[in-house]
Short mmCIF file of C-alpha atoms in Angstrom, two decimals:
data_model
loop_
_atom_site.label_atom_id
_atom_site.label_comp_id
_atom_site.label_asym_id
_atom_site.label_seq_id
_atom_site.Cartn_x
_atom_site.Cartn_y
_atom_site.Cartn_z
CA MET A 1 57.51 4.27 20.87
CA THR A 2 55.80 7.17 19.07
CA VAL A 3 57.63 9.75 17.00
CA HIS A 4 56.84 12.40 19.61
CA ALA A 5 58.28 10.25 22.40
CA LEU A 6 61.39 9.59 20.30
CA ASN A 7 61.85 13.32 19.74
CA GLU A 8 61.60 13.97 23.47
CA LEU A 9 64.13 11.22 24.18
CA LEU A 10 66.57 12.62 21.64
CA LEU A 11 66.16 16.10 23.15
CA VAL A 12 66.87 14.83 26.66
CA CYS A 13 69.91 12.83 25.48
CA SER A 14 71.34 15.79 23.59
CA LEU A 15 70.89 18.08 26.60
CA VAL A 16 72.59 15.54 28.87
CA LEU A 17 75.52 15.30 26.44
CA LEU A 18 75.84 19.09 26.25
CA VAL A 19 75.86 19.35 30.06
CA ALA A 20 78.40 16.51 30.23
CA VAL A 21 80.68 18.23 27.71
CA ALA A 22 80.50 21.41 29.78
CA ALA A 23 81.41 19.26 32.80
CA VAL A 24 84.67 18.30 31.06
CA ARG A 25 85.65 21.97 31.04
CA ILE A 26 84.74 22.37 34.70
CA SER A 27 86.73 19.27 35.66
CA SER A 28 89.81 20.48 33.77
CA ARG A 29 89.76 23.75 35.69
CA SER A 30 88.96 22.33 39.12
CA GLY A 31 91.22 19.27 38.95
CA LEU A 32 88.34 16.93 39.73
CA PRO A 33 88.02 13.79 37.61
CA SER A 34 85.10 14.24 35.25
CA LEU A 35 83.55 10.95 36.41
CA LEU A 36 82.25 12.67 39.55
CA LEU A 37 80.40 15.27 37.51
CA TYR A 38 78.90 12.62 35.23
CA LEU A 39 77.77 10.61 38.25
CA GLY A 40 76.24 13.80 39.63
CA ILE A 41 74.24 14.25 36.42
CA GLY A 42 72.93 10.70 36.72
CA ILE A 43 72.02 11.15 40.39
CA ALA A 44 70.22 14.42 39.58
CA LEU A 45 68.19 12.63 36.92
CA GLY A 46 67.45 9.54 39.03
CA GLN A 47 65.66 8.66 42.25
CA ASP A 48 65.76 11.39 44.91
CA GLY A 49 66.89 13.73 42.12
CA ILE A 50 65.28 16.55 40.20
CA PHE A 51 63.55 14.37 37.62
CA ASP A 52 63.00 11.35 39.90
CA VAL A 53 63.58 8.79 37.11
CA LYS A 54 63.06 5.24 38.42
CA PHE A 55 65.79 2.95 37.15
CA ASP A 56 66.89 -0.27 38.88
CA ASN A 57 67.93 -2.59 36.05
CA ALA A 58 71.35 -3.81 37.21
CA GLU A 59 71.64 -6.33 34.37
CA LEU A 60 71.18 -3.67 31.67
CA THR A 61 73.63 -1.43 33.48
CA GLN A 62 76.20 -4.24 33.54
CA VAL A 63 75.80 -4.95 29.81
CA ILE A 64 76.10 -1.28 28.83
CA GLY A 65 78.94 -0.84 31.30
CA TYR A 66 80.86 -3.75 29.78
CA ALA A 67 80.37 -2.29 26.29
CA ALA A 68 81.55 1.13 27.46
CA LEU A 69 84.52 -0.42 29.24
CA VAL A 70 85.56 -2.17 26.00
CA VAL A 71 85.55 1.19 24.20
CA ILE A 72 87.47 2.89 27.04
CA LEU A 73 90.11 0.14 27.08
CA ALA A 74 90.42 0.34 23.29
CA GLU A 75 90.91 4.10 23.48
CA GLY A 76 93.48 3.69 26.24
CA GLY A 77 95.39 1.05 24.29
CA LEU A 78 95.43 3.18 21.14
CA GLY A 79 96.94 6.05 23.12
CA ALA A 80 99.59 3.96 24.90
CA LYS A 81 103.10 4.62 23.58
CA TRP A 82 105.07 1.40 23.23
CA LYS A 83 108.38 3.17 23.84
CA GLU A 84 107.09 4.19 27.29
CA VAL A 85 105.32 0.91 28.10
CA LYS A 86 108.03 -1.50 26.88
CA PRO A 87 110.70 -0.70 29.53
CA VAL A 88 108.17 -0.99 32.38
CA LEU A 89 106.10 -3.88 31.02
CA PRO A 90 107.39 -6.44 33.56
CA ALA A 91 106.75 -4.04 36.45
CA ALA A 92 103.24 -3.24 35.22
CA ALA A 93 102.46 -6.94 34.76
CA VAL A 94 103.55 -7.76 38.33
CA VAL A 95 101.58 -4.85 39.84
CA SER A 96 98.51 -5.93 37.82
CA THR A 97 98.63 -9.52 39.09
CA VAL A 98 100.63 -9.93 42.29
CA GLY A 99 99.72 -6.42 43.41
CA VAL A 100 96.03 -7.11 42.83
CA GLY A 101 96.26 -10.27 44.94
CA ILE A 102 97.89 -8.38 47.83
CA SER A 103 95.32 -5.60 47.64
CA VAL A 104 92.39 -8.05 47.56
CA GLY A 105 93.65 -9.93 50.63
CA ILE A 106 94.25 -6.84 52.77
CA THR A 107 91.04 -5.04 51.75
CA ALA A 108 88.89 -8.17 52.20
CA SER A 109 90.34 -8.73 55.69
CA ALA A 110 89.45 -5.13 56.63
CA ALA A 111 85.91 -5.53 55.26
CA HIS A 112 85.46 -8.74 57.24
CA TYR A 113 87.02 -7.83 60.59
CA LEU A 114 86.35 -4.09 60.75
CA VAL A 115 82.99 -3.81 58.95
CA GLY A 116 81.55 -7.22 59.79
CA LEU A 117 80.84 -8.51 56.27
CA ASP A 118 80.95 -12.25 55.69
CA TRP A 119 83.97 -13.57 53.81
CA ARG A 120 82.20 -13.86 50.46
CA GLN A 121 81.01 -10.27 50.53
CA ALA A 122 84.39 -9.09 51.83
CA LEU A 123 86.28 -10.87 49.04
CA ILE A 124 83.95 -9.40 46.41
CA ILE A 125 84.54 -5.87 47.72
CA GLY A 126 88.28 -6.49 47.95
CA ALA A 127 88.38 -7.63 44.32
CA VAL A 128 86.05 -4.92 43.02
CA VAL A 129 88.03 -1.98 44.42
CA SER A 130 91.45 -3.38 43.46
CA SER A 131 91.15 -2.16 39.86
CA THR A 132 92.48 1.29 39.01
CA ASP A 133 90.99 3.53 36.33
CA ALA A 134 93.14 5.13 33.62
CA ALA A 135 90.56 7.78 32.76
CA ALA A 136 90.37 8.99 36.35
CA VAL A 137 94.16 9.04 36.78
CA PHE A 138 95.12 10.81 33.58
CA SER A 139 92.28 13.34 33.66
CA VAL A 140 94.10 14.71 36.71
CA LEU A 141 97.69 14.13 35.57
CA ARG A 142 97.28 15.98 32.26
CA ARG A 143 98.47 19.13 34.01
CA VAL A 144 101.48 17.45 35.65
CA PRO A 145 104.31 16.27 33.37
CA LEU A 146 105.68 13.01 34.76
CA PRO A 147 108.59 10.80 33.66
CA PRO A 148 107.60 8.20 31.03
CA ARG A 149 108.53 5.43 33.49
CA ILE A 150 105.75 6.40 35.92
CA THR A 151 103.11 7.13 33.30
CA GLY A 152 103.99 3.88 31.54
CA VAL A 153 103.49 1.79 34.70
CA LEU A 154 100.25 3.55 35.65
CA GLU A 155 98.79 3.33 32.15
CA ALA A 156 99.75 -0.30 31.56
CA GLU A 157 98.56 -1.27 35.05
CA SER A 158 95.16 0.31 34.51
CA GLY A 159 94.83 -1.56 31.22
CA PHE A 160 96.06 -4.91 32.53
CA ASN A 161 94.49 -5.18 35.98
CA ASP A 162 90.89 -5.08 34.75
CA ALA A 163 91.26 -8.62 33.39
CA PRO A 164 92.29 -10.50 36.60
CA VAL A 165 89.91 -8.41 38.72
CA VAL A 166 86.91 -9.28 36.50
CA ILE A 167 87.81 -12.97 36.76
CA LEU A 168 88.04 -12.74 40.56
CA VAL A 169 84.73 -10.90 40.95
CA VAL A 170 82.91 -13.38 38.70
CA ALA A 171 84.43 -16.31 40.63
CA PHE A 172 83.51 -14.88 44.03
CA SER A 173 79.98 -14.04 42.83
CA ALA A 174 79.29 -17.49 41.37
CA ALA A 175 76.91 -19.83 43.14
CA GLY A 176 78.51 -22.44 45.39
CA PRO A 177 81.80 -22.42 47.26
CA VAL A 178 84.87 -20.68 45.84
CA GLU A 179 87.46 -22.99 44.25
CA HIS A 180 90.74 -23.70 45.98
CA TRP A 181 93.08 -20.75 45.59
CA TYR A 182 95.53 -22.62 43.37
CA VAL A 183 92.72 -23.68 41.02
CA LEU A 184 91.53 -20.08 40.83
CA VAL A 185 95.08 -18.85 40.14
CA ALA A 186 95.47 -21.42 37.36
CA GLU A 187 92.16 -20.34 35.78
CA ILE A 188 93.23 -16.70 35.90
CA ALA A 189 96.58 -17.52 34.29
CA LEU A 190 94.91 -19.54 31.53
CA GLU A 191 92.33 -16.87 30.74
CA LEU A 192 94.99 -14.16 30.68
CA ALA A 193 97.19 -16.26 28.37
CA ILE A 194 94.30 -16.90 25.96
CA GLY A 195 93.29 -13.24 25.99
CA ALA A 196 96.87 -12.08 25.43
CA ALA A 197 97.43 -14.47 22.53
CA ILE A 198 94.18 -13.46 20.80
CA GLY A 199 94.76 -9.75 21.40
CA ILE A 200 98.27 -9.87 19.94
CA ALA A 201 97.13 -11.93 16.94
CA VAL A 202 94.13 -9.70 16.14
CA GLY A 203 96.15 -6.52 16.59
CA TRP A 204 98.99 -7.73 14.37
CA LEU A 205 96.72 -9.02 11.61
CA GLY A 206 94.57 -5.89 11.75
CA SER A 207 97.54 -3.53 11.51
CA LEU A 208 99.00 -5.57 8.65
CA GLY A 209 95.76 -5.29 6.70
CA LEU A 210 95.22 -1.59 7.32
CA ARG A 211 98.78 -0.72 6.34
CA HIS A 212 98.61 -2.50 3.00
CA VAL A 213 95.01 -1.89 1.89
CA ALA A 214 93.89 1.57 0.82
CA LEU A 215 90.29 2.16 1.87
CA PRO A 216 88.12 4.31 -0.43
CA ALA A 217 87.63 7.06 2.18
CA SER A 218 89.83 8.32 5.00
CA GLY A 219 86.85 8.34 7.38
CA LEU A 220 86.70 4.54 7.20
CA TYR A 221 90.07 4.08 8.91
CA PRO A 222 88.92 5.14 12.43
CA ILE A 223 85.86 2.88 12.13
CA ALA A 224 88.00 -0.04 10.96
CA VAL A 225 90.49 0.40 13.81
CA MET A 226 87.79 0.43 16.48
CA ALA A 227 86.02 -2.53 14.85
CA ILE A 228 89.24 -4.57 14.93
CA ALA A 229 89.84 -3.70 18.60
CA VAL A 230 86.29 -4.62 19.61
CA SER A 231 86.50 -7.88 17.63
CA ALA A 232 89.52 -8.80 19.77
CA TYR A 233 87.34 -8.55 22.86
CA ALA A 234 84.62 -10.70 21.29
CA ALA A 235 87.09 -13.34 20.09
CA GLY A 236 88.81 -13.46 23.49
CA ALA A 237 85.55 -13.81 25.40
CA MET A 238 84.21 -16.50 23.05
CA ALA A 239 87.45 -18.47 23.49
CA HIS A 240 86.94 -18.37 27.29
CA GLY A 241 89.84 -15.98 27.66
CA SER A 242 90.11 -12.45 28.98
CA GLY A 243 88.38 -10.23 26.44
CA PHE A 244 89.42 -7.09 28.31
CA LEU A 245 93.11 -7.96 28.06
CA ALA A 246 92.63 -8.91 24.39
CA VAL A 247 91.07 -5.58 23.43
CA TYR A 248 93.73 -3.57 25.29
CA LEU A 249 96.65 -5.44 23.70
CA ALA A 250 95.09 -5.37 20.23
CA ALA A 251 94.49 -1.62 20.54
CA MET A 252 98.05 -1.06 21.80
CA ILE A 253 99.49 -2.88 18.77
CA LEU A 254 97.24 -0.93 16.41
CA GLY A 255 98.16 2.33 18.11
CA ASN A 256 101.88 1.74 17.61
CA SER A 257 101.75 0.42 14.03
CA LYS A 258 101.99 3.72 12.12
CA LEU A 259 98.56 3.33 10.59
CA PRO A 260 97.23 5.63 7.83
CA HIS A 261 95.34 8.75 8.93
CA TRP A 262 96.41 8.21 12.52
CA PRO A 263 95.52 11.68 13.95
CA ALA A 264 91.95 11.32 12.67
CA THR A 265 91.74 7.80 14.11
CA ARG A 266 93.09 8.97 17.46
CA GLY A 267 90.59 11.82 17.62
CA PHE A 268 87.72 9.50 16.72
CA ALA A 269 88.72 7.02 19.43
CA ASP A 270 89.12 9.81 21.97
CA GLY A 271 85.62 11.06 21.22
CA LEU A 272 84.16 7.57 21.52
CA GLY A 273 85.97 7.14 24.83
CA TRP A 274 84.45 10.32 26.21
CA LEU A 275 81.00 9.29 24.98
CA ALA A 276 81.36 5.87 26.63
CA GLN A 277 82.43 7.45 29.92
CA ILE A 278 79.57 9.94 29.88
CA GLY A 279 76.91 7.33 29.13
CA MET A 280 78.31 4.84 31.62
CA PHE A 281 78.63 7.23 34.55
CA VAL A 282 75.23 8.82 33.96
CA LEU A 283 73.68 5.35 33.92
CA LEU A 284 75.49 4.37 37.13
CA GLY A 285 74.23 7.57 38.74
CA LEU A 286 70.69 6.62 37.72
CA LEU A 287 71.08 3.16 39.26
CA VAL A 288 72.01 4.36 42.73
CA THR A 289 69.43 5.43 45.30
CA PRO A 290 71.03 8.26 47.34
CA HIS A 291 69.01 7.80 50.55
CA ASP A 292 70.18 4.17 50.73
CA LEU A 293 73.80 5.29 50.91
CA VAL A 294 73.54 6.80 54.37
CA ASP A 295 73.74 3.51 56.27
CA ASP A 296 76.78 2.37 54.29
CA PHE A 297 78.71 5.63 54.42
CA TRP A 298 81.01 4.85 57.36
CA PRO A 299 81.71 1.24 56.33
CA ALA A 300 82.80 2.62 52.94
CA ILE A 301 85.04 5.18 54.65
CA VAL A 302 86.71 2.47 56.75
CA VAL A 303 87.27 0.10 53.83
CA GLY A 304 88.51 2.95 51.63
CA LEU A 305 90.93 4.15 54.31
CA VAL A 306 92.51 0.71 54.58
CA LEU A 307 92.61 0.39 50.79
CA THR A 308 94.22 3.81 50.27
CA MET A 309 96.66 3.92 53.19
CA VAL A 310 97.58 0.23 53.60
CA ALA A 311 96.52 -2.10 50.78
CA ARG A 312 97.49 0.05 47.79
CA PRO A 313 100.93 1.14 49.15
CA LEU A 314 101.82 -2.39 50.23
CA SER A 315 100.76 -3.85 46.89
CA VAL A 316 102.91 -1.30 45.04
CA PHE A 317 105.99 -1.56 47.27
CA LEU A 318 105.95 -5.36 47.55
CA SER A 319 105.23 -6.08 43.89
CA LEU A 320 107.82 -3.54 42.70
CA ALA A 321 110.50 -4.67 45.16
CA PRO A 322 112.46 -6.59 42.47
CA PHE A 323 112.58 -3.48 40.26
CA ARG A 324 114.88 -0.52 40.74
CA MET A 325 112.48 2.33 41.31
CA PRO A 326 112.96 5.19 43.80
CA ALA A 327 110.73 5.11 46.87
CA ARG A 328 109.22 8.51 46.04
CA GLU A 329 107.99 7.19 42.68
CA LYS A 330 106.37 4.24 44.45
CA VAL A 331 104.70 6.68 46.85
CA LEU A 332 103.25 8.63 43.93
CA MET A 333 102.01 5.46 42.23
CA SER A 334 100.41 4.42 45.52
CA TRP A 335 98.51 7.68 45.74
CA ALA A 336 97.67 7.59 42.03
CA GLY A 337 95.62 4.40 42.37
CA LEU A 338 92.34 6.18 41.63
CA ARG A 339 89.14 4.19 41.31
CA GLY A 340 86.59 5.11 38.70
CA ALA A 341 84.15 3.41 36.37
CA VAL A 342 85.45 -0.15 36.62
CA PRO A 343 84.77 -0.79 40.34
CA ILE A 344 81.22 0.53 40.12
CA ILE A 345 80.51 -1.57 37.02
CA LEU A 346 81.98 -4.67 38.65
CA ALA A 347 79.80 -4.03 41.71
CA THR A 348 76.79 -4.84 39.52
CA ILE A 349 78.05 -8.42 38.95
CA PRO A 350 77.02 -9.71 42.41
CA MET A 351 73.68 -7.91 42.00
CA VAL A 352 72.98 -9.75 38.74
CA SER A 353 74.23 -13.03 40.27
CA GLY A 354 71.86 -12.65 43.23
CA VAL A 355 74.56 -12.59 45.92
CA GLN A 356 73.14 -11.94 49.37
CA GLY A 357 73.87 -8.36 50.43
CA SER A 358 74.81 -7.32 46.88
CA THR A 359 72.98 -3.99 47.20
CA ARG A 360 75.09 -3.14 50.23
CA ILE A 361 78.23 -4.09 48.29
CA PHE A 362 77.22 -1.73 45.49
CA ASN A 363 76.50 1.12 47.92
CA ILE A 364 79.82 0.69 49.75
CA VAL A 365 81.75 0.68 46.48
CA PHE A 366 79.84 3.70 45.17
CA VAL A 367 80.53 5.79 48.27
CA LEU A 368 84.16 4.65 48.42
CA VAL A 369 84.83 5.65 44.81
CA ILE A 370 83.24 9.09 45.18
CA VAL A 371 84.79 10.04 48.55
CA TYR A 372 88.33 8.91 47.85
CA THR A 373 88.34 10.25 44.30
CA LEU A 374 87.35 13.61 45.79
CA ILE A 375 90.32 13.33 48.15
CA GLN A 376 92.97 11.84 45.85
CA GLY A 377 92.06 13.54 42.57
CA PRO A 378 92.65 17.21 43.43
CA THR A 379 95.68 16.41 45.64
CA LEU A 380 97.49 14.21 43.11
CA PRO A 381 99.30 17.09 41.32
CA TRP A 382 100.23 18.54 44.73
CA VAL A 383 101.70 15.19 45.84
CA ALA A 384 103.70 14.92 42.60
CA ASN A 385 105.12 18.42 43.12
CA LYS A 386 105.94 17.77 46.78
CA LEU A 387 107.77 14.58 45.82
CA ASN A 388 109.66 16.63 43.22
CA ILE A 389 108.66 14.27 40.42
CA ALA A 390 108.42 15.96 37.05
CA ASP A 391 109.34 15.15 33.49
CA ASP A 392 112.36 16.68 31.80
CA PRO A 393 111.04 19.80 30.06
CA ALA A 394 113.92 19.65 27.57
CA GLU A 395 112.83 16.32 26.16
CA ALA A 396 111.90 16.60 22.50
CA ASP A 397 108.27 16.28 21.47
CA ASP A 398 107.32 13.40 19.23
CA LEU A 399 106.51 14.29 15.64
CA GLY A 400 102.91 14.10 14.49
CA ILE A 401 103.01 11.98 11.34
CA GLU A 402 99.92 11.08 9.34
CA SER A 403 100.17 8.59 6.49
CA ALA A 404 97.88 8.22 3.48
CA PRO A 405 98.49 5.16 1.29
CA LEU A 406 98.42 5.59 -2.48
CA GLU A 407 97.64 2.08 -3.63
CA ARG A 408 97.61 2.63 -7.39
CA LEU A 409 100.79 4.75 -7.32
CA ARG A 410 102.53 2.32 -4.95
CA GLY A 411 103.51 5.05 -2.56
CA HIS A 412 102.58 6.99 0.54
CA LEU A 413 102.05 10.61 1.51
CA LEU A 414 103.38 11.46 4.96
CA SER A 415 102.06 14.64 6.56
CA VAL A 416 104.55 15.65 9.28
CA ASP A 417 103.83 18.25 11.97
CA ILE A 418 106.89 19.69 13.74
CA PRO A 419 105.95 20.39 17.41
CA ALA A 420 107.36 23.16 19.58
CA LYS A 421 110.13 21.17 21.29
CA SER A 422 111.16 19.01 18.34
CA LYS A 423 114.87 18.92 17.53
CA MET A 424 113.97 19.08 13.84
CA HIS A 425 113.75 22.85 14.35
CA GLY A 426 116.77 24.41 12.64
CA VAL A 427 117.54 21.36 10.48
CA GLU A 428 117.88 21.88 6.72
CA VAL A 429 115.83 19.70 4.37
CA GLY A 430 118.98 18.17 2.91
CA GLU A 431 120.20 17.31 6.41
CA LEU A 432 117.22 15.02 6.96
CA ARG A 433 119.13 12.42 4.88
CA LEU A 434 115.98 10.57 3.89
CA PRO A 435 116.40 7.17 2.22
CA ALA A 436 116.43 6.97 -1.58
CA GLY A 437 112.80 6.88 -2.66
CA ALA A 438 111.58 9.55 -0.24
CA ALA A 439 111.50 13.33 -0.63
CA VAL A 440 110.08 16.44 1.02
CA THR A 441 107.84 17.92 -1.67
CA LEU A 442 106.00 20.69 0.19
CA VAL A 443 106.33 22.81 3.34
CA VAL A 444 103.41 24.67 4.90
CA ARG A 445 104.51 27.55 7.14
CA GLU A 446 102.12 30.03 8.76
CA GLY A 447 99.41 29.25 6.23
CA THR A 448 101.69 29.55 3.18
CA SER A 449 102.84 26.52 1.21
CA PHE A 450 106.04 26.35 -0.84
CA VAL A 451 108.36 23.83 -2.48
CA PRO A 452 111.54 23.59 -0.38
CA SER A 453 115.12 23.45 -1.57
CA PRO A 454 117.78 21.30 0.12
CA ALA A 455 118.94 24.41 2.02
CA THR A 456 115.48 25.28 3.38
CA VAL A 457 115.66 25.47 7.19
CA LEU A 458 112.76 23.80 8.95
CA ARG A 459 111.05 25.55 11.85
CA ARG A 460 108.78 24.57 14.70
CA GLY A 461 105.14 24.65 13.59
CA ASP A 462 105.97 23.65 10.01
CA GLU A 463 103.99 20.95 8.27
CA LEU A 464 105.85 18.83 5.73
CA LEU A 465 104.47 16.75 2.90
CA VAL A 466 106.81 13.81 2.31
CA VAL A 467 106.37 11.43 -0.63
CA ALA A 468 107.76 7.91 -0.13
CA THR A 469 107.65 4.78 -2.22
CA ASP A 470 106.36 1.56 -0.70
CA PRO A 471 109.75 -0.07 0.01
CA VAL A 472 111.11 2.89 2.01
CA ARG A 473 107.95 4.17 3.69
CA ASP A 474 108.84 2.73 7.11
CA ARG A 475 112.49 3.78 6.93
CA ALA A 476 111.48 7.31 5.95
CA GLU A 477 109.17 7.67 8.95
CA GLU A 478 111.79 6.11 11.23
CA ARG A 479 114.36 8.62 9.99
CA LEU A 480 112.01 11.58 10.46
CA ARG A 481 111.27 10.54 14.03
CA ALA A 482 114.98 10.04 14.72
CA VAL A 483 115.80 13.58 13.56
CA GLY A 484 112.89 14.90 15.61
CA GLU A 485 114.36 13.30 18.73
CA GLY A 486 118.10 13.67 18.07
CA GLY A 487 118.54 16.51 15.61
CA LYS A 488 120.61 16.54 12.43
CA LEU A 489 123.27 14.24 13.94
CA ALA A 490 120.80 11.48 14.72
CA GLY A 491 122.33 8.15 13.71
CA TRP A 492 125.88 9.47 13.90
CA LEU A 493 125.96 9.97 17.68
CA GLY A 494 123.99 6.85 18.56
CA THR A 495 120.66 8.68 18.49
CA GLY A 496 117.68 7.47 16.55
CA SER A 497 117.67 5.49 13.34
CA PRO A 498 120.82 3.97 11.84
CA VAL A 499 119.42 4.41 8.32
CA ALA A 500 121.35 7.66 8.03
CA ASN A 501 124.49 5.81 6.99
CA ALA A 502 122.76 3.58 4.43
CA PRO A 503 123.73 4.04 0.78
CA GLY A 504 121.67 6.32 -1.38
CA MET A 505 120.99 8.91 1.32
CA VAL A 506 120.46 12.53 0.46
CA GLY A 507 123.50 14.28 1.91
CA PRO A 508 123.51 17.69 3.55
CA HIS A 509 122.84 20.62 1.21
CA GLY A 510 121.55 18.54 -1.61
CA GLY A 511 123.09 15.37 -2.90
CA SER A 512 121.79 13.00 -5.50
CA ALA A 513 118.30 13.26 -6.89
CA ILE A 514 115.71 10.70 -5.83
CA PRO A 515 114.26 9.20 -8.99
CA GLN A 516 111.51 7.08 -7.43
CA ALA A 517 110.15 9.82 -5.19
CA MET A 518 110.50 12.44 -7.92
CA LYS A 519 108.52 10.27 -10.30
CA LEU A 520 105.84 9.68 -7.70
CA ALA A 521 105.71 13.36 -6.80
CA LYS A 522 105.25 14.33 -10.44
CA LYS A 523 102.32 11.94 -10.69
CA LEU A 524 100.78 13.81 -7.76
CA GLY A 525 101.51 17.18 -9.27
CA GLY A 526 104.25 18.05 -6.79
CA ALA A 527 108.02 18.47 -6.83
CA GLY A 528 110.94 16.64 -5.27
CA ALA A 529 113.18 17.74 -2.47
CA GLY A 530 115.86 18.63 -4.95
CA ALA A 531 113.64 21.14 -6.75
CA PRO A 532 115.13 24.62 -6.84
CA GLY A 533 113.76 27.21 -4.49
CA ASN A 534 114.87 29.59 -1.78
CA GLY A 535 112.73 28.07 1.00
CA SER A 536 110.56 31.13 1.40
CA GLY A 537 108.55 31.34 -1.76
CA SER A 538 105.09 30.02 -2.33
CA GLY A 539 103.95 27.13 -4.45
CA SER A 540 100.80 25.49 -5.56
CA GLY A 541 99.01 22.98 -3.40
CA SER A 542 97.20 23.10 -0.12
CA GLY A 543 98.44 22.64 3.42
CA THR A 544 95.79 20.13 4.39
CA LYS A 545 96.44 16.49 5.17
CA THR A 546 96.02 14.43 2.04
CA SER A 547 93.57 11.57 1.70
CA PRO A 548 93.83 8.75 -0.84
#
C-alpha cells in the first residue's frame, strides 16, 4: 500500500467515525438503537450503496466480529454492578441457559414448519437469534429508570447467554450429524464451567495485582484492565472453555474491585466499546447485499414474529417460574429481548463452515434484527411506562470514588464526588466517622478548594480528597459509600458499613486526631481532617483527581 493510498484510507475511516459519532446523538434523541444507524452506514458504503464497495469476506467479518464482541462484553462486565447482579444471579443464569433452550426449540420449529427450512438450518437460526444484546437494550433504556432487579437480570442475561448460544451455533454448523442432545448439553456445561473458572481466576488475580502495584502513569491502568479482561477470553478459549463467559466474568470482577483511577478506566472502556460497535456494525453492513434480502423478507418476518410473541415470552415466564417476580416485570423483560450485533455475527459461522443455505440464514437473521429492533426499540420505554415499572427516584446515587495508590508512602488518595441524590449531602465531616488512619484533607466546592474542619457541612457536587493508609483503605471507602447510601446514621440503623462502631473512629464534631493519616497528609503537603478552618475558606492545592 502506498503512502497516498494509506492517507485516503485514514481519511475515509475518520469520516466514517465522525458520522458514526453523530449517529449516537441522533439515536439518543430518536430512541432508536445506534446499531441500526451503523448498519445503515455500512450498507450505504457497500454493494447497492453510494460507494458500491464490494466486500464478501465472511471469515474476516467473523474474526473482527469476535474481537469486537470480546471488547463489548468486557465493557459490559466492567459496568455491571455486583450489588444489582448478585440478588438476581440465579434468575439470570436460568434465563441464559434453560431460557435459551426453550427459545431455540420454539423458534427452530417455526422456521421448519412455517418457513420450510430443513432442521439443520432451522436449528441454526433458532440458536442464532436466541442471544440478546446488552448494547441494544440499554441504549434505549438509558432514558427509563428501572428497578435494579430488572436491569440486573437483563444485563447479566445478555452477558451470560452469548456463551451457550455460540456453542450451539458452532455445534449445529459443524460437518456431520449433530450429537445426541444429552451429549451436547454436557459439552455446553463443561465449556461454561471451564470458562467461568478461568474468568473468575483471571479477574481475581488481575484485581489483586492492580490494587497493590502502583503503575508509573495513571493512563496505564485502563490499558492494563482491558488487557487482563481480553487475556481471560484467550485463556478460556485455549482451554476449550467458553472464552465469552470468561471475559465477562473477569471484567465484572475487575469492575467491582475498587481499582485505582476507576473513572478513567470506565471512560476508556466505554470508548473502546463504542468503537468496537461502530466498526463491527459498519462491517456487517458492508457484508450484506441489499437486493438479496427481498426474497427472505417475509420468512424473516414470520420467524421474528414467533420469536418475539411466543418464544421469548415463554422462555422468560417458564425459566423464571421458580422465582418470585411480578408478571408485569416478566412482560417487560420479554419485550426487552432486543437482538443486535451478536446474532448477525453468529450468522457468519455457518457461512464460514460452508453450511448449505448459509447465505439465506444470514439474510433472514439480518432482516429479523433490523425489523424487530425498529419495532421494539422505540416502544420499549412506552411499554415500561404502561406497565408502571420505574425505579424509586428517592434512591441515593452511588458515590464516584477514584483511588490513586501511593506505593512509596504506603497510602492512597481517594477522590470522592458527591452526586445530586447522595445522602452525604448535609453531613458534617466529623460525622463521617472514618476509621483511624483516614482523613478528609481537602474539599473542592464550585471551583474553590479549602481545608475542611470537623464541622464543615458537605454538599451535593462537592469533591473530597481523602487520605488513607494502606490498612484502612478498604474500610474508609466502605464507610464513605455507607454514608452516601444511608446518611450520617449509617451503621447505627442497620444501614451500610458496621465500621462506624469500631474503636478509633472520629466522632461527630471532631474527636481524636488521626496520626497516620495526618502524617501521610503532611508528606503530601496537605492537612488532616482535624485541621482548623471554618469550612468556607480557601486553601492551597488543586481540585483535580490526583495521580501517583
